Amino acid sequence: SESPAIDLIIGDVMGKGINAALLGAGVKTAWHQSLVTALEEGWWAGIPPAHTIIQNLHERVVPELMAVESFITLCYARVNYDDQLLEYVHCGHTEIIYWNELEKKCVLLHGTSPPLGMLETERYESTAIPFRSGDCFVFFSDGVTETENNNGEQFGIERLRSVIARYNRNSPEEILDLLQREVGLFSNSTENADDLSCLVLKAIPVSSEDRVENELPVWLSNPEKRPHGRRE
């Protein structure tokens, strides 16, 4: 049978304001259409590969994005529980921060593909990385790292890595709260110049008693235990 999985997506539209919001809404609709197209093609068993969905999305939106001279960065990830694999397609978005519990260090997972709308002939591929209990993945927008303090200094990727390394043993929700606090203390402001989007995914072991009939982990069947994300 198909291994239990969940798909996560985070993206950012070039620019701000109403035009960027409309582009974002349009790409969201196009993503749903691309998923349907991939399901209809159906030469595979079960869930369509992540890179196939993104390739369909790219081909659907690239003419419109190029026409308005805009682009969208995006990271599409699939968590496969039984195989303990994170598969992701990285389209010019910010790095994924990966806390490796075994080695006790933060690793930056980079992508090699450009944003959607940059190159019409681009072919998108996926990358897979194994994870273990205690590992943590953090997806974020550049609004987090580009938050500035009163001196014009940016929060930056190294401060973000330091926060994750310091608080990785906390729950995903607590990590988000602590990160929000650290960014707020750094900027000394309650207002954000850009949107702050962040999603924290942590591998937590579950017992066989915690499984439901369809064998999904307990935090998938209990909304209070789902992966945590936040946007402001």
PDB file of C-alpha atoms in Angstrom:
ATOM      1  CA  SER A   1       0.000   0.000   0.000  1.00  0.00           C
ATOM      2  CA  GLU A   2       0.997   3.642  -0.434  1.00  0.00           C
ATOM      3  CA  SER A   3       3.217   4.900   2.359  1.00  0.00           C
ATOM      4  CA  PRO A   4       1.596   7.662   4.475  1.00  0.00           C
ATOM      5  CA  ALA A   5       2.774  11.114   3.426  1.00  0.00           C
ATOM      6  CA  ILE A   6       1.956  14.772   3.699  1.00  0.00           C
ATOM      7  CA  ASP A   7       2.844  17.563   1.269  1.00  0.00           C
ATOM      8  CA  LEU A   8       3.976  21.027   2.387  1.00  0.00           C
ATOM      9  CA  ILE A   9       4.381  24.134   0.249  1.00  0.00           C
ATOM     10  CA  ILE A  10       5.768  27.596   0.938  1.00  0.00           C
ATOM     11  CA  GLY A  11       6.366  30.350  -1.592  1.00  0.00           C
ATOM     12  CA  ASP A  12       6.950  34.037  -2.144  1.00  0.00           C
ATOM     13  CA  VAL A  13       5.880  36.333  -4.982  1.00  0.00           C
ATOM     14  CA  MET A  14       8.232  39.013  -6.269  1.00  0.00           C
ATOM     15  CA  GLY A  15       7.032  42.418  -5.110  1.00  0.00           C
ATOM     16  CA  LYS A  16       4.354  43.545  -2.711  1.00  0.00           C
ATOM     17  CA  GLY A  17       0.817  44.882  -2.735  1.00  0.00           C
ATOM     18  CA  ILE A  18      -2.320  43.904  -4.619  1.00  0.00           C
ATOM     19  CA  ASN A  19      -0.564  42.698  -7.783  1.00  0.00           C
ATOM     20  CA  ALA A  20       1.644  40.299  -5.828  1.00  0.00           C
ATOM     21  CA  ALA A  21      -1.353  39.059  -3.842  1.00  0.00           C
ATOM     22  CA  LEU A  22      -3.288  38.391  -7.056  1.00  0.00           C
ATOM     23  CA  LEU A  23      -0.337  36.509  -8.539  1.00  0.00           C
ATOM     24  CA  GLY A  24      -0.064  34.416  -5.390  1.00  0.00           C
ATOM     25  CA  ALA A  25      -3.760  33.552  -5.498  1.00  0.00           C
ATOM     26  CA  GLY A  26      -3.489  32.659  -9.171  1.00  0.00           C
ATOM     27  CA  VAL A  27      -0.543  30.336  -8.599  1.00  0.00           C
ATOM     28  CA  LYS A  28      -2.394  28.658  -5.735  1.00  0.00           C
ATOM     29  CA  THR A  29      -5.276  27.905  -8.103  1.00  0.00           C
ATOM     30  CA  ALA A  30      -2.842  26.724 -10.763  1.00  0.00           C
ATOM     31  CA  TRP A  31      -1.193  24.390  -8.236  1.00  0.00           C
ATOM     32  CA  HIS A  32      -4.528  22.672  -7.567  1.00  0.00           C
ATOM     33  CA  GLN A  33      -5.075  22.335 -11.323  1.00  0.00           C
ATOM     34  CA  SER A  34      -1.568  20.926 -11.746  1.00  0.00           C
ATOM     35  CA  LEU A  35      -2.236  18.329  -9.069  1.00  0.00           C
ATOM     36  CA  VAL A  36      -5.415  17.262 -10.855  1.00  0.00           C
ATOM     37  CA  THR A  37      -3.501  17.043 -14.155  1.00  0.00           C
ATOM     38  CA  ALA A  38      -0.811  14.888 -12.554  1.00  0.00           C
ATOM     39  CA  LEU A  39      -3.448  12.598 -11.054  1.00  0.00           C
ATOM     40  CA  GLU A  40      -5.156  12.243 -14.444  1.00  0.00           C
ATOM     41  CA  GLU A  41      -1.885  11.320 -16.156  1.00  0.00           C
ATOM     42  CA  GLY A  42      -1.707   8.475 -13.642  1.00  0.00           C
ATOM     43  CA  TRP A  43       1.124   6.316 -15.017  1.00  0.00           C
ATOM     44  CA  TRP A  44       2.348   5.864 -11.420  1.00  0.00           C
ATOM     45  CA  ALA A  45       0.629   4.164  -8.510  1.00  0.00           C
ATOM     46  CA  GLY A  46      -0.629   6.414  -5.718  1.00  0.00           C
ATOM     47  CA  ILE A  47       0.507  10.007  -5.199  1.00  0.00           C
ATOM     48  CA  PRO A  48       2.067  11.801  -8.212  1.00  0.00           C
ATOM     49  CA  PRO A  49       5.791  12.572  -7.785  1.00  0.00           C
ATOM     50  CA  ALA A  50       6.446  16.007  -6.317  1.00  0.00           C
ATOM     51  CA  HIS A  51       8.618  17.115  -9.244  1.00  0.00           C
ATOM     52  CA  THR A  52       5.867  16.151 -11.702  1.00  0.00           C
ATOM     53  CA  ILE A  53       3.353  18.389  -9.932  1.00  0.00           C
ATOM     54  CA  ILE A  54       5.810  21.295  -9.904  1.00  0.00           C
ATOM     55  CA  GLN A  55       6.726  20.759 -13.556  1.00  0.00           C
ATOM     56  CA  ASN A  56       3.035  20.882 -14.475  1.00  0.00           C
ATOM     57  CA  LEU A  57       2.681  24.037 -12.385  1.00  0.00           C
ATOM     58  CA  HIS A  58       5.675  25.676 -14.051  1.00  0.00           C
ATOM     59  CA  GLU A  59       4.409  24.963 -17.553  1.00  0.00           C
ATOM     60  CA  ARG A  60       0.994  26.312 -16.587  1.00  0.00           C
ATOM     61  CA  VAL A  61       2.127  29.620 -15.072  1.00  0.00           C
ATOM     62  CA  VAL A  62       5.403  30.494 -16.844  1.00  0.00           C
ATOM     63  CA  PRO A  63       3.777  32.301 -19.825  1.00  0.00           C
ATOM     64  CA  GLU A  64       1.760  34.582 -17.532  1.00  0.00           C
ATOM     65  CA  LEU A  65       4.669  35.243 -15.170  1.00  0.00           C
ATOM     66  CA  MET A  66       7.033  36.094 -18.003  1.00  0.00           C
ATOM     67  CA  ALA A  67       4.416  38.356 -19.572  1.00  0.00           C
ATOM     68  CA  VAL A  68       4.213  40.482 -16.414  1.00  0.00           C
ATOM     69  CA  GLU A  69       7.970  40.158 -15.750  1.00  0.00           C
ATOM     70  CA  SER A  70       7.487  38.537 -12.383  1.00  0.00           C
ATOM     71  CA  PHE A  71       8.512  35.291 -10.715  1.00  0.00           C
ATOM     72  CA  ILE A  72       7.674  33.155  -7.701  1.00  0.00           C
ATOM     73  CA  THR A  73      10.045  31.316  -5.402  1.00  0.00           C
ATOM     74  CA  LEU A  74       8.704  28.088  -3.992  1.00  0.00           C
ATOM     75  CA  CYS A  75       9.636  25.030  -1.972  1.00  0.00           C
ATOM     76  CA  TYR A  76       7.415  21.964  -2.227  1.00  0.00           C
ATOM     77  CA  ALA A  77       8.180  19.174   0.243  1.00  0.00           C
ATOM     78  CA  ARG A  78       6.749  15.708   0.789  1.00  0.00           C
ATOM     79  CA  VAL A  79       7.217  13.865   4.078  1.00  0.00           C
ATOM     80  CA  ASN A  80       7.153  10.081   3.734  1.00  0.00           C
ATOM     81  CA  TYR A  81       6.733   8.598   7.206  1.00  0.00           C
ATOM     82  CA  ASP A  82       7.380   4.910   6.744  1.00  0.00           C
ATOM     83  CA  ASP A  83      10.480   5.470   4.591  1.00  0.00           C
ATOM     84  CA  GLN A  84      11.500   8.427   6.793  1.00  0.00           C
ATOM     85  CA  LEU A  85      12.330  10.572   3.798  1.00  0.00           C
ATOM     86  CA  LEU A  86      11.821  14.262   3.091  1.00  0.00           C
ATOM     87  CA  GLU A  87      11.532  14.820  -0.650  1.00  0.00           C
ATOM     88  CA  TYR A  88      11.585  18.416  -1.840  1.00  0.00           C
ATOM     89  CA  VAL A  89      11.559  20.478  -5.022  1.00  0.00           C
ATOM     90  CA  HIS A  90      13.347  23.756  -4.468  1.00  0.00           C
ATOM     91  CA  CYS A  91      12.517  26.597  -6.861  1.00  0.00           C
ATOM     92  CA  GLY A  92      14.753  29.486  -5.894  1.00  0.00           C
ATOM     93  CA  HIS A  93      13.290  29.825  -2.399  1.00  0.00           C
ATOM     94  CA  THR A  94      15.167  30.406   0.859  1.00  0.00           C
ATOM     95  CA  GLU A  95      17.177  27.489   2.211  1.00  0.00           C
ATOM     96  CA  ILE A  96      15.613  24.777   4.344  1.00  0.00           C
ATOM     97  CA  ILE A  97      17.174  24.643   7.802  1.00  0.00           C
ATOM     98  CA  TYR A  98      17.728  21.019   8.807  1.00  0.00           C
ATOM     99  CA  TRP A  99      18.581  20.202  12.414  1.00  0.00           C
ATOM    100  CA  ASN A 100      20.435  16.883  12.381  1.00  0.00           C
ATOM    101  CA  GLU A 101      19.841  15.402  15.821  1.00  0.00           C
ATOM    102  CA  LEU A 102      22.475  12.679  15.421  1.00  0.00           C
ATOM    103  CA  GLU A 103      25.260  15.104  14.498  1.00  0.00           C
ATOM    104  CA  LYS A 104      23.875  17.935  16.654  1.00  0.00           C
ATOM    105  CA  LYS A 105      24.178  20.577  13.968  1.00  0.00           C
ATOM    106  CA  CYS A 106      22.151  22.758  11.616  1.00  0.00           C
ATOM    107  CA  VAL A 107      22.558  22.144   7.902  1.00  0.00           C
ATOM    108  CA  LEU A 108      21.321  24.418   5.117  1.00  0.00           C
ATOM    109  CA  LEU A 109      19.582  22.544   2.306  1.00  0.00           C
ATOM    110  CA  HIS A 110      20.013  24.544  -0.893  1.00  0.00           C
ATOM    111  CA  GLY A 111      18.243  24.227  -4.208  1.00  0.00           C
ATOM    112  CA  THR A 112      19.652  24.449  -7.719  1.00  0.00           C
ATOM    113  CA  SER A 113      16.531  25.329  -9.703  1.00  0.00           C
ATOM    114  CA  PRO A 114      15.421  28.907 -10.474  1.00  0.00           C
ATOM    115  CA  PRO A 115      12.075  30.411  -9.394  1.00  0.00           C
ATOM    116  CA  LEU A 116       8.921  29.732 -11.380  1.00  0.00           C
ATOM    117  CA  GLY A 117       8.671  32.126 -14.319  1.00  0.00           C
ATOM    118  CA  MET A 118      12.409  32.647 -14.877  1.00  0.00           C
ATOM    119  CA  LEU A 119      13.263  30.055 -17.547  1.00  0.00           C
ATOM    120  CA  GLU A 120      10.610  28.694 -19.844  1.00  0.00           C
ATOM    121  CA  THR A 121      12.490  25.447 -20.600  1.00  0.00           C
ATOM    122  CA  GLU A 122      13.458  24.655 -16.992  1.00  0.00           C
ATOM    123  CA  ARG A 123      13.087  21.041 -15.831  1.00  0.00           C
ATOM    124  CA  TYR A 124      12.482  20.609 -12.114  1.00  0.00           C
ATOM    125  CA  GLU A 125      13.799  17.646 -10.144  1.00  0.00           C
ATOM    126  CA  SER A 126      13.343  16.536  -6.551  1.00  0.00           C
ATOM    127  CA  THR A 127      15.901  15.816  -3.840  1.00  0.00           C
ATOM    128  CA  ALA A 128      15.390  13.320  -0.997  1.00  0.00           C
ATOM    129  CA  ILE A 129      16.971  13.357   2.437  1.00  0.00           C
ATOM    130  CA  PRO A 130      16.460  10.747   5.202  1.00  0.00           C
ATOM    131  CA  PHE A 131      15.440  11.875   8.674  1.00  0.00           C
ATOM    132  CA  ARG A 132      15.480  10.338  12.155  1.00  0.00           C
ATOM    133  CA  SER A 133      13.677  10.916  15.406  1.00  0.00           C
ATOM    134  CA  GLY A 134      14.514  14.365  16.754  1.00  0.00           C
ATOM    135  CA  ASP A 135      15.412  15.840  13.371  1.00  0.00           C
ATOM    136  CA  CYS A 136      13.786  19.157  12.567  1.00  0.00           C
ATOM    137  CA  PHE A 137      13.120  21.010   9.295  1.00  0.00           C
ATOM    138  CA  VAL A 138      12.366  24.730   9.152  1.00  0.00           C
ATOM    139  CA  PHE A 139      10.870  26.373   6.062  1.00  0.00           C
ATOM    140  CA  PHE A 140      10.701  30.166   6.025  1.00  0.00           C
ATOM    141  CA  SER A 141      10.280  33.285   3.893  1.00  0.00           C
ATOM    142  CA  ASP A 142      12.993  35.894   3.422  1.00  0.00           C
ATOM    143  CA  GLY A 143      10.909  38.253   5.550  1.00  0.00           C
ATOM    144  CA  VAL A 144      12.321  36.412   8.569  1.00  0.00           C
ATOM    145  CA  THR A 145      16.023  36.742   7.706  1.00  0.00           C
ATOM    146  CA  GLU A 146      15.669  40.236   6.205  1.00  0.00           C
ATOM    147  CA  THR A 147      14.040  41.733   9.304  1.00  0.00           C
ATOM    148  CA  GLU A 148      16.159  44.755  10.266  1.00  0.00           C
ATOM    149  CA  ASN A 149      17.034  46.329  13.586  1.00  0.00           C
ATOM    150  CA  ASN A 150      17.399  50.058  14.292  1.00  0.00           C
ATOM    151  CA  ASN A 151      20.899  50.040  12.787  1.00  0.00           C
ATOM    152  CA  GLY A 152      19.741  48.548   9.497  1.00  0.00           C
ATOM    153  CA  GLU A 153      21.341  45.183  10.290  1.00  0.00           C
ATOM    154  CA  GLN A 154      19.419  42.117   9.107  1.00  0.00           C
ATOM    155  CA  PHE A 155      18.443  39.197  11.342  1.00  0.00           C
ATOM    156  CA  GLY A 156      20.167  36.902   8.860  1.00  0.00           C
ATOM    157  CA  ILE A 157      20.443  33.183   8.314  1.00  0.00           C
ATOM    158  CA  GLU A 158      23.106  32.621  10.990  1.00  0.00           C
ATOM    159  CA  ARG A 159      20.896  34.052  13.752  1.00  0.00           C
ATOM    160  CA  LEU A 160      18.054  31.889  12.517  1.00  0.00           C
ATOM    161  CA  ARG A 161      20.284  28.815  12.591  1.00  0.00           C
ATOM    162  CA  SER A 162      21.367  29.736  16.105  1.00  0.00           C
ATOM    163  CA  VAL A 163      17.736  29.940  17.278  1.00  0.00           C
ATOM    164  CA  ILE A 164      16.955  26.490  15.853  1.00  0.00           C
ATOM    165  CA  ALA A 165      20.134  24.985  17.348  1.00  0.00           C
ATOM    166  CA  ARG A 166      19.268  26.466  20.744  1.00  0.00           C
ATOM    167  CA  TYR A 167      15.611  25.454  20.865  1.00  0.00           C
ATOM    168  CA  ASN A 168      15.463  22.291  18.738  1.00  0.00           C
ATOM    169  CA  ARG A 169      14.362  20.154  21.696  1.00  0.00           C
ATOM    170  CA  ASN A 170      11.182  22.203  22.074  1.00  0.00           C
ATOM    171  CA  SER A 171       7.925  21.381  20.320  1.00  0.00           C
ATOM    172  CA  PRO A 172       7.332  22.875  16.846  1.00  0.00           C
ATOM    173  CA  GLU A 173       4.798  25.329  18.250  1.00  0.00           C
ATOM    174  CA  GLU A 174       7.250  26.432  20.945  1.00  0.00           C
ATOM    175  CA  ILE A 175      10.022  26.850  18.377  1.00  0.00           C
ATOM    176  CA  LEU A 176       7.756  29.173  16.373  1.00  0.00           C
ATOM    177  CA  ASP A 177       6.899  31.195  19.475  1.00  0.00           C
ATOM    178  CA  LEU A 178      10.558  31.487  20.465  1.00  0.00           C
ATOM    179  CA  LEU A 179      11.608  32.435  16.937  1.00  0.00           C
ATOM    180  CA  GLN A 180       8.910  35.115  16.814  1.00  0.00           C
ATOM    181  CA  ARG A 181      10.170  36.448  20.130  1.00  0.00           C
ATOM    182  CA  GLU A 182      13.800  36.507  18.980  1.00  0.00           C
ATOM    183  CA  VAL A 183      12.920  38.347  15.752  1.00  0.00           C
ATOM    184  CA  GLY A 184      10.827  40.844  17.704  1.00  0.00           C
ATOM    185  CA  LEU A 185      13.601  41.487  20.227  1.00  0.00           C
ATOM    186  CA  PHE A 186      16.101  41.946  17.411  1.00  0.00           C
ATOM    187  CA  SER A 187      13.978  44.432  15.465  1.00  0.00           C
ATOM    188  CA  ASN A 188      12.667  46.178  18.592  1.00  0.00           C
ATOM    189  CA  SER A 189       9.378  46.588  16.748  1.00  0.00           C
ATOM    190  CA  THR A 190       5.918  45.043  16.675  1.00  0.00           C
ATOM    191  CA  GLU A 191       5.446  45.884  12.982  1.00  0.00           C
ATOM    192  CA  ASN A 192       6.896  43.866  10.111  1.00  0.00           C
ATOM    193  CA  ALA A 193       8.191  45.449   6.913  1.00  0.00           C
ATOM    194  CA  ASP A 194       7.565  42.161   5.087  1.00  0.00           C
ATOM    195  CA  ASP A 195       5.459  39.087   5.706  1.00  0.00           C
ATOM    196  CA  LEU A 196       6.964  36.513   8.042  1.00  0.00           C
ATOM    197  CA  SER A 197       6.134  32.945   7.054  1.00  0.00           C
ATOM    198  CA  CYS A 198       7.601  29.957   8.842  1.00  0.00           C
ATOM    199  CA  LEU A 199       6.808  26.262   9.090  1.00  0.00           C
ATOM    200  CA  VAL A 200       8.463  23.882  11.538  1.00  0.00           C
ATOM    201  CA  LEU A 201       8.424  20.133  11.006  1.00  0.00           C
ATOM    202  CA  LYS A 202       9.850  17.803  13.647  1.00  0.00           C
ATOM    203  CA  ALA A 203      10.230  14.022  13.610  1.00  0.00           C
ATOM    204  CA  ILE A 204       8.684  12.702  16.814  1.00  0.00           C
ATOM    205  CA  PRO A 205       8.435   8.921  17.405  1.00  0.00           C
ATOM    206  CA  VAL A 206       4.976   7.439  17.865  1.00  0.00           C
ATOM    207  CA  SER A 207       4.032   4.059  19.274  1.00  0.00           C
ATOM    208  CA  SER A 208       1.881   1.488  17.496  1.00  0.00           C
ATOM    209  CA  GLU A 209      -0.962   2.374  19.868  1.00  0.00           C
ATOM    210  CA  ASP A 210      -0.857   5.940  18.544  1.00  0.00           C
ATOM    211  CA  ARG A 211      -1.644   4.819  15.009  1.00  0.00           C
ATOM    212  CA  VAL A 212      -5.146   5.109  13.574  1.00  0.00           C
ATOM    213  CA  GLU A 213      -6.729   2.581  11.257  1.00  0.00           C
ATOM    214  CA  ASN A 214      -5.186   4.034   8.105  1.00  0.00           C
ATOM    215  CA  GLU A 215      -1.751   3.911   9.786  1.00  0.00           C
ATOM    216  CA  LEU A 216      -1.175   7.660   9.718  1.00  0.00           C
ATOM    217  CA  PRO A 217       0.896   9.005  12.640  1.00  0.00           C
ATOM    218  CA  VAL A 218      -1.125  10.352  15.520  1.00  0.00           C
ATOM    219  CA  TRP A 219      -0.302  13.993  14.845  1.00  0.00           C
ATOM    220  CA  LEU A 220      -1.838  13.678  11.384  1.00  0.00           C
ATOM    221  CA  SER A 221      -5.143  12.507  12.829  1.00  0.00           C
ATOM    222  CA  ASN A 222      -5.111  15.017  15.695  1.00  0.00           C
ATOM    223  CA  PRO A 223      -5.200  18.684  14.555  1.00  0.00           C
ATOM    224  CA  GLU A 224      -3.509  19.773  17.779  1.00  0.00           C
ATOM    225  CA  LYS A 225      -0.463  17.684  16.870  1.00  0.00           C
ATOM    226  CA  ARG A 226      -0.060  18.654  13.198  1.00  0.00           C
ATOM    227  CA  PRO A 227       3.102  20.327  11.851  1.00  0.00           C
ATOM    228  CA  HIS A 228       3.079  23.969  12.869  1.00  0.00           C
ATOM    229  CA  GLY A 229       3.334  26.947  10.583  1.00  0.00           C
ATOM    230  CA  ARG A 230       2.732  30.648  10.961  1.00  0.00           C
ATOM    231  CA  ARG A 231       2.399  33.666   8.731  1.00  0.00           C
ATOM    232  CA  GLU A 232       2.229  37.304   9.788  1.00  0.00           C
TER     233      GLU A 232
END
